[in-house]
Short mmCIF file of C-alpha atoms in Angstrom, two decimals:
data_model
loop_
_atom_site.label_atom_id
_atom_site.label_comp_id
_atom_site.label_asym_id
_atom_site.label_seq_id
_atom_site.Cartn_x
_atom_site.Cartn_y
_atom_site.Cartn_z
CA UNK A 1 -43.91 20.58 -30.41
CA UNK A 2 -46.63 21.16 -33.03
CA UNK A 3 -48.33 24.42 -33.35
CA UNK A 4 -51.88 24.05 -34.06
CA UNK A 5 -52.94 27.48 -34.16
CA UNK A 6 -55.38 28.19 -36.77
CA UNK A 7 -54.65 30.25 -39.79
CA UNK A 8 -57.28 29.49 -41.65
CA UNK A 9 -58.86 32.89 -42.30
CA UNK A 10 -56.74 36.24 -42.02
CA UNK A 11 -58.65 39.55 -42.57
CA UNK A 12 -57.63 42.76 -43.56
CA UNK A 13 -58.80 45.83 -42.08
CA UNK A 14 -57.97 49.26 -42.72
CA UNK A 15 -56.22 50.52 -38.95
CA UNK A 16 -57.64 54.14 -39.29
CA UNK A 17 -61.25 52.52 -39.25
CA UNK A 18 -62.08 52.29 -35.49
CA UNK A 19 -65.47 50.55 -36.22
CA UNK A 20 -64.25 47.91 -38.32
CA UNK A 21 -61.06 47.29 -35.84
CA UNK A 22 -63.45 47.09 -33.00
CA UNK A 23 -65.71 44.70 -34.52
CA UNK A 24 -62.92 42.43 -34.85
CA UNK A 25 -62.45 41.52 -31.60
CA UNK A 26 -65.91 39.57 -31.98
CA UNK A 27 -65.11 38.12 -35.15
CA UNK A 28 -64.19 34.52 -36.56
CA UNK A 29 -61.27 35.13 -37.93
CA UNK A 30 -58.06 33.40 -37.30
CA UNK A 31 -55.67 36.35 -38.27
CA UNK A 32 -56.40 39.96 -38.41
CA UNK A 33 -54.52 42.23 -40.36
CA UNK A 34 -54.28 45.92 -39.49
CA UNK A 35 -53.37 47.53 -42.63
CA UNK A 36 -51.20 51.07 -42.84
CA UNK A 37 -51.06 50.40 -46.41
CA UNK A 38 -53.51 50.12 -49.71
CA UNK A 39 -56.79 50.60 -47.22
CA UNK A 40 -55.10 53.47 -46.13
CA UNK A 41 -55.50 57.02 -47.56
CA UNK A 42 -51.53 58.83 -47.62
CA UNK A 43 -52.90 61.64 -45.39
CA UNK A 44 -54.80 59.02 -42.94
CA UNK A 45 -51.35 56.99 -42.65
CA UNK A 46 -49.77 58.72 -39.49
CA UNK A 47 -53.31 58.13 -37.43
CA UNK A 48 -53.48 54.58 -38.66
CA UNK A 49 -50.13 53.85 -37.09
CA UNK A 50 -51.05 55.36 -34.21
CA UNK A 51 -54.62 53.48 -33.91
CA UNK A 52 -53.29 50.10 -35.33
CA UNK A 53 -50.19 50.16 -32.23
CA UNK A 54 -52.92 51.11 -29.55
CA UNK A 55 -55.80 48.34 -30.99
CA UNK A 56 -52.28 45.39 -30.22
CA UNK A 57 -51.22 47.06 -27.17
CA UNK A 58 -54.76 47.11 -25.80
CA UNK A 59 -55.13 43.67 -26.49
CA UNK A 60 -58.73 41.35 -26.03
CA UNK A 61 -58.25 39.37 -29.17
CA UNK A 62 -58.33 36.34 -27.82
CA UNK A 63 -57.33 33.40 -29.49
CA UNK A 64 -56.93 35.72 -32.77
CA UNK A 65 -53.34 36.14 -34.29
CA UNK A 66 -52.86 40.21 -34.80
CA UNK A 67 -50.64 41.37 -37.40
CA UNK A 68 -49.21 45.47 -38.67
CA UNK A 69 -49.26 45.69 -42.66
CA UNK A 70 -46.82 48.10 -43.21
CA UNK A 71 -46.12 50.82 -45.93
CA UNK A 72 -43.22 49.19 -48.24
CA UNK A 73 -39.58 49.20 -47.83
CA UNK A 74 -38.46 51.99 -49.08
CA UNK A 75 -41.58 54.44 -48.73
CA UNK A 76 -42.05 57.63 -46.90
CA UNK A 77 -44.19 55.89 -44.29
CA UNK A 78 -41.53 52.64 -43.92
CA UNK A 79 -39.01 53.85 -40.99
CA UNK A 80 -42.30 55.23 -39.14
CA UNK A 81 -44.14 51.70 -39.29
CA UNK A 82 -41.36 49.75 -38.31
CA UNK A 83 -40.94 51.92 -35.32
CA UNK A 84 -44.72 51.75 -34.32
CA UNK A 85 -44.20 47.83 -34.90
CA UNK A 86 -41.42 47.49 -32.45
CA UNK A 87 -43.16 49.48 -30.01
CA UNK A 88 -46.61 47.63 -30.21
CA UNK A 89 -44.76 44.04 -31.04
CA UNK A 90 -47.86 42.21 -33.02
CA UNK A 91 -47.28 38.55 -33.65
CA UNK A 92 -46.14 39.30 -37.19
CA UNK A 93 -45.53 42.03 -39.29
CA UNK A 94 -46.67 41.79 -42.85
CA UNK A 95 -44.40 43.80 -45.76
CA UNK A 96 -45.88 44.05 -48.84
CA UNK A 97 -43.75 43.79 -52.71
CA UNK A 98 -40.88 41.94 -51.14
CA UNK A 99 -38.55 40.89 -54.13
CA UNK A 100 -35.38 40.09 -53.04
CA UNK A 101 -33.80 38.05 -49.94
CA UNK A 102 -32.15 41.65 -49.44
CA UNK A 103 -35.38 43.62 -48.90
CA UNK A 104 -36.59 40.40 -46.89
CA UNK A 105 -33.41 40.39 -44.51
CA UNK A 106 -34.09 44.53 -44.74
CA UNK A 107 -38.11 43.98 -43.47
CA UNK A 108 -36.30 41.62 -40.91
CA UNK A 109 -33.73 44.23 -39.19
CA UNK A 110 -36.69 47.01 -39.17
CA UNK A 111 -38.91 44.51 -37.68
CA UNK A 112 -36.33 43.93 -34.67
CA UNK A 113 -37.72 40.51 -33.21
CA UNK A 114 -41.24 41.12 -35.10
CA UNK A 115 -41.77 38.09 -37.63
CA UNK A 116 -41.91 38.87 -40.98
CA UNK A 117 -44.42 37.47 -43.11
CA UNK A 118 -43.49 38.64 -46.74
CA UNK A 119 -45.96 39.22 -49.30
CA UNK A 120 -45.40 38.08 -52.15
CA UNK A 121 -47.22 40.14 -55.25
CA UNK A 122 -44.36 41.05 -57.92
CA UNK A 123 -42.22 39.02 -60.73
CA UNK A 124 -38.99 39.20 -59.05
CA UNK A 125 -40.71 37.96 -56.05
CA UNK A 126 -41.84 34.96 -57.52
CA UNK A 127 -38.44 34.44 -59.11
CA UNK A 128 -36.53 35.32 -55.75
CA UNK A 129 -39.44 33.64 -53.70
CA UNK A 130 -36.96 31.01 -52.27
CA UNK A 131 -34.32 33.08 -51.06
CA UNK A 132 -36.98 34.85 -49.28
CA UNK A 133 -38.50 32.25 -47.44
CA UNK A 134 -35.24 31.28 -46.43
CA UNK A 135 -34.16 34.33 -45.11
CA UNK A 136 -34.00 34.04 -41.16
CA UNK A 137 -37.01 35.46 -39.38
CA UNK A 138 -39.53 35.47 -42.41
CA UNK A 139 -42.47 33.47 -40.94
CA UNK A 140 -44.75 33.20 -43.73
CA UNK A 141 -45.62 34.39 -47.86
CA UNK A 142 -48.83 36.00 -48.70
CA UNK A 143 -49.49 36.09 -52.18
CA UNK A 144 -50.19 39.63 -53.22
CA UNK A 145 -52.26 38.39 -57.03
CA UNK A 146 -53.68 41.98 -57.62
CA UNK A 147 -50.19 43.98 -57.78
CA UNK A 148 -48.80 40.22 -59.40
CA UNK A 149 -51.52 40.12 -62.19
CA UNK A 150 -50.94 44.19 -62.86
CA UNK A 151 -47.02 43.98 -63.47
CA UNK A 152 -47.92 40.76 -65.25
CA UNK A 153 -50.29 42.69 -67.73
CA UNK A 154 -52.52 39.64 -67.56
CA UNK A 155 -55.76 39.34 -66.74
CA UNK A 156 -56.43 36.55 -64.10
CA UNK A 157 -59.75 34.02 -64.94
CA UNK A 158 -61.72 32.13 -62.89
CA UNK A 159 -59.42 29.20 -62.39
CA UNK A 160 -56.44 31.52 -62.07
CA UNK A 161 -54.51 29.33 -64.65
CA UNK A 162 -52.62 32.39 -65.44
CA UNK A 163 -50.61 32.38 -62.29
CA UNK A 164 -50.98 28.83 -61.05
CA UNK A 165 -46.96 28.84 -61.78
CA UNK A 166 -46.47 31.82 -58.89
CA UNK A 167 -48.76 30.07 -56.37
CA UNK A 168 -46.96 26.97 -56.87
CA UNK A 169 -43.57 28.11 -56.54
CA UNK A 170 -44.74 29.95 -53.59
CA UNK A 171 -46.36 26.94 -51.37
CA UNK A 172 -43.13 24.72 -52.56
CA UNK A 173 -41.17 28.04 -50.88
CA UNK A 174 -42.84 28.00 -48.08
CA UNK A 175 -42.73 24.00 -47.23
CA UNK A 176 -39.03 23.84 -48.29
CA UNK A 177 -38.37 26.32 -45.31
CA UNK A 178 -41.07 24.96 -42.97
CA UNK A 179 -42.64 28.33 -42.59
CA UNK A 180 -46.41 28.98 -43.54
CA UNK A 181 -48.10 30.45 -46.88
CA UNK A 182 -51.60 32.54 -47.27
CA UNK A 183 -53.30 32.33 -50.11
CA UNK A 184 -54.43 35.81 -52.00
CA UNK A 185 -57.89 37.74 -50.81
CA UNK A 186 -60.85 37.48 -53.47
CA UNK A 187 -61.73 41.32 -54.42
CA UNK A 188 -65.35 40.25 -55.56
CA UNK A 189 -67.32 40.50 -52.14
CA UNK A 190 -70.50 39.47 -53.33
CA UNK A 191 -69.49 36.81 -55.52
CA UNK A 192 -69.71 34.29 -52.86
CA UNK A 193 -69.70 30.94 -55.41
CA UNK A 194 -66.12 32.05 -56.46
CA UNK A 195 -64.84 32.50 -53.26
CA UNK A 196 -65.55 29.31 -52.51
CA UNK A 197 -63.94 27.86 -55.95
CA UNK A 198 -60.64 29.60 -55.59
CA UNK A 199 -60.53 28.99 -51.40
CA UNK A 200 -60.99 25.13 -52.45
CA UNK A 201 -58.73 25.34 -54.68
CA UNK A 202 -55.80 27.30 -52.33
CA UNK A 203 -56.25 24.43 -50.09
CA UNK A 204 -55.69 21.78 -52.65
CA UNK A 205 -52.32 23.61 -53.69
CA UNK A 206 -51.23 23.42 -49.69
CA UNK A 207 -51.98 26.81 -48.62
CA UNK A 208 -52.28 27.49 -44.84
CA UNK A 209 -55.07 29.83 -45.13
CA UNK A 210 -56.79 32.90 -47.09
CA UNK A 211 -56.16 36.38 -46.50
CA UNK A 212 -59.89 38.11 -46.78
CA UNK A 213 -60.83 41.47 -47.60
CA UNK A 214 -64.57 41.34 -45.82
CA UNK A 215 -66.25 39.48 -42.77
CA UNK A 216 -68.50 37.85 -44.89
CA UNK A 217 -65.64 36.19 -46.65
CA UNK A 218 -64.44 34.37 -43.23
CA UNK A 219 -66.79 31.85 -42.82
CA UNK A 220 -66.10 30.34 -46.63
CA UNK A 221 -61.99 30.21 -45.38
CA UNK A 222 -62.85 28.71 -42.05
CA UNK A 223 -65.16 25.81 -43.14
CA UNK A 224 -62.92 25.04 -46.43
CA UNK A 225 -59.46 25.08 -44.26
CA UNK A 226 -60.92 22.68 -41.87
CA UNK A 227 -60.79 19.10 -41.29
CA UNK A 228 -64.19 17.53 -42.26
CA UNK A 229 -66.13 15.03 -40.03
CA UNK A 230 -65.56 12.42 -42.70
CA UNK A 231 -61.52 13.11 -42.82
CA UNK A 232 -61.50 13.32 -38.74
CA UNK A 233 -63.03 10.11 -38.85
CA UNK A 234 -60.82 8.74 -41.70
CA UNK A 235 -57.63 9.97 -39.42
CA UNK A 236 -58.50 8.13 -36.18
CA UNK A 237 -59.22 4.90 -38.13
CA UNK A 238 -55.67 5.32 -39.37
CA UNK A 239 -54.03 5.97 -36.03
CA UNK A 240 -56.25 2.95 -34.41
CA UNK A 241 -54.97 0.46 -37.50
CA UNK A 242 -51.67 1.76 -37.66
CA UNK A 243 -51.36 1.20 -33.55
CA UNK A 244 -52.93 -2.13 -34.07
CA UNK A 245 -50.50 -3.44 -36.65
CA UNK A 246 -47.66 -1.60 -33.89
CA UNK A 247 -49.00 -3.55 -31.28
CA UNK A 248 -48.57 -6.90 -33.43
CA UNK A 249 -44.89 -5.64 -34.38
CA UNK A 250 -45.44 -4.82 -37.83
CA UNK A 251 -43.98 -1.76 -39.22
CA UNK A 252 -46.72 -0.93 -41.48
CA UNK A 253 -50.90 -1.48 -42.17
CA UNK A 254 -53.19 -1.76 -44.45
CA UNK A 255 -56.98 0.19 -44.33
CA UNK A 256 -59.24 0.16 -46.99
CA UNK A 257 -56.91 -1.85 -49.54
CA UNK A 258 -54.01 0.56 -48.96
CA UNK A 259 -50.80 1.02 -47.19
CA UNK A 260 -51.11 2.93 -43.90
CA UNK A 261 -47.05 3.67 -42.86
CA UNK A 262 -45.58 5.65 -39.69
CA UNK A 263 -45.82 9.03 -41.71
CA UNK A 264 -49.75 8.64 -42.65
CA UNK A 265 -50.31 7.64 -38.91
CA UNK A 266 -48.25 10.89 -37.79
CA UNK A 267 -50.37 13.02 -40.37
CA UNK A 268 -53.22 11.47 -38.97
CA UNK A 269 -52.52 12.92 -35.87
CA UNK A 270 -51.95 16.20 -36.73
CA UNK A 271 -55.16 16.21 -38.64
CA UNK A 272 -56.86 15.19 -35.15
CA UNK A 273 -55.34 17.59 -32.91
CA UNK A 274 -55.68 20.58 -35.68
CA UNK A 275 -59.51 19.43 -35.67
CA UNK A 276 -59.30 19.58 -32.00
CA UNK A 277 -57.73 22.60 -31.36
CA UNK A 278 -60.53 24.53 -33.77
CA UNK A 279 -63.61 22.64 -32.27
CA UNK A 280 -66.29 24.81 -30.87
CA UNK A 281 -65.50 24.96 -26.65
#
């Protein structure tokens, strides 16, 4: 069956902050992210753990997915996280600067039942990216664009043209192994007009959803990784043709001037249920 959970919107928040990780709870957000890692000072790191295990185990999320960002494979603070992630078992466990399907299979063992969703944010993880995704119990790819663009040395514009390559080969990852793909966070809070240019464009290259750095950043991710009215509409006058034509034994329809087959009706319906399964209660 079909999961149409939302991942629209996926927000990090620094564990140590008990504020912020409170206020989540009442959030929109699809995701939340409890980060041990770059929001997290190195002497802060061992209360973070300890704070971001409690904040899953304590649970009232509701509908929200709740994810551990851990400290890299390979760091002083890895074999610590892991542990804390077994113990508290969120519903994934994201591992930053993954490069290689041995550091993914690596994240995997540590995780111990955890899924993995493996960001990727350096060169060999672009070039490795498929191996990765394939690797048994990696759920998703985040693109990590700040750390990418750094070890790059380029400097990423507007229309991120510069790494349009990377995000590619990462969404064609993901789909080739049927697991899901998050878009990178936007570092400019206040610059609300190109949040909403790059989220538009994440979702025209097939992303899931956007990982977000600040609140105000969720509602952009939410509205652009939904269905519109129009396109709900569009989809149920596809299903109702498409069943028409069925009814009449043909194998195919036309709407509009063009071909409606048995995989636009079945996209159709996903559309509708996804729509569904989002729409206010």
């Amino acid at each position: 069956m079909t999961d149409f959970r939302a991942y629209r919107s996926a927000l990090y928040l620094p564990a140590a902050n008990a504020r912020a990780v409170e206020k989540a709870r009442t959030l929109d957000a699809d995701v939340v992210i409890l980060d041990l890692e770059d929001a997290v000072a190195p002497d802060a790191k061992p209360a973070a753990r300890a704070a971001a295990a409690e904040a899953v185990t304590a649970g009232g999320w509701g509908r929200r997915t709740v994810a551990i960002r851990v400290n890299g494979i390979g760091t002083q603070w890895c074999e610590a996280d892991f542990l804390a992630v077994q113990s508290a078992k969120p519903a994934a466990v994201v591992v930053p600067k993954v490069s290689s399907a041995a550091e993914a299979a690596e994240a995997v063992r540590l995780a111990g039942g955890v899924p993995v969703w493996a960001m990727i944010e350096t060169p060999r993880g672009v070039q490795a990216v498929d191996a990765i995704a394939d690797t048994p119990g990696v759920a998703a790819l985040v693109v990590g664009a700040a750390d990418l663009e750094k070890d790059l040395g380029c400097r990423v514009g507007p229309a991120r043209a510069e790494i349009q390559y990377a995000l590619q080969r990462i969404v064609i990852a993901a789909r080739a192994a049927g697991i899901m793909a998050f878009d990178a966070m936007y570092p400019d809070i206040k610059d609300m007009e190109g949040l909403e240019a790059v989220t538009l464009q994440g979702k025209a290259l097939g992303f899931d959803g956007k990982t977000l750095i600040h609140p105000a950043q969720i509602e952009t991710a939410n509205r652009v990784f939904s269905p519109s009215a129009a396109e709900v509409e569009q989809a149920r006058r596809i299903v109702a043709t498409f069943e028409a034509a069925k009814a009449e034994g043909k194998g195919v329809a036309t709407l509009d001037g063009k071909i409606v087959e048995v995989l636009h009706a079945a996209q159709a319906r996903d559309l509708i249920a996804f729509a569904e399964s989002i729409a206010p209660q």
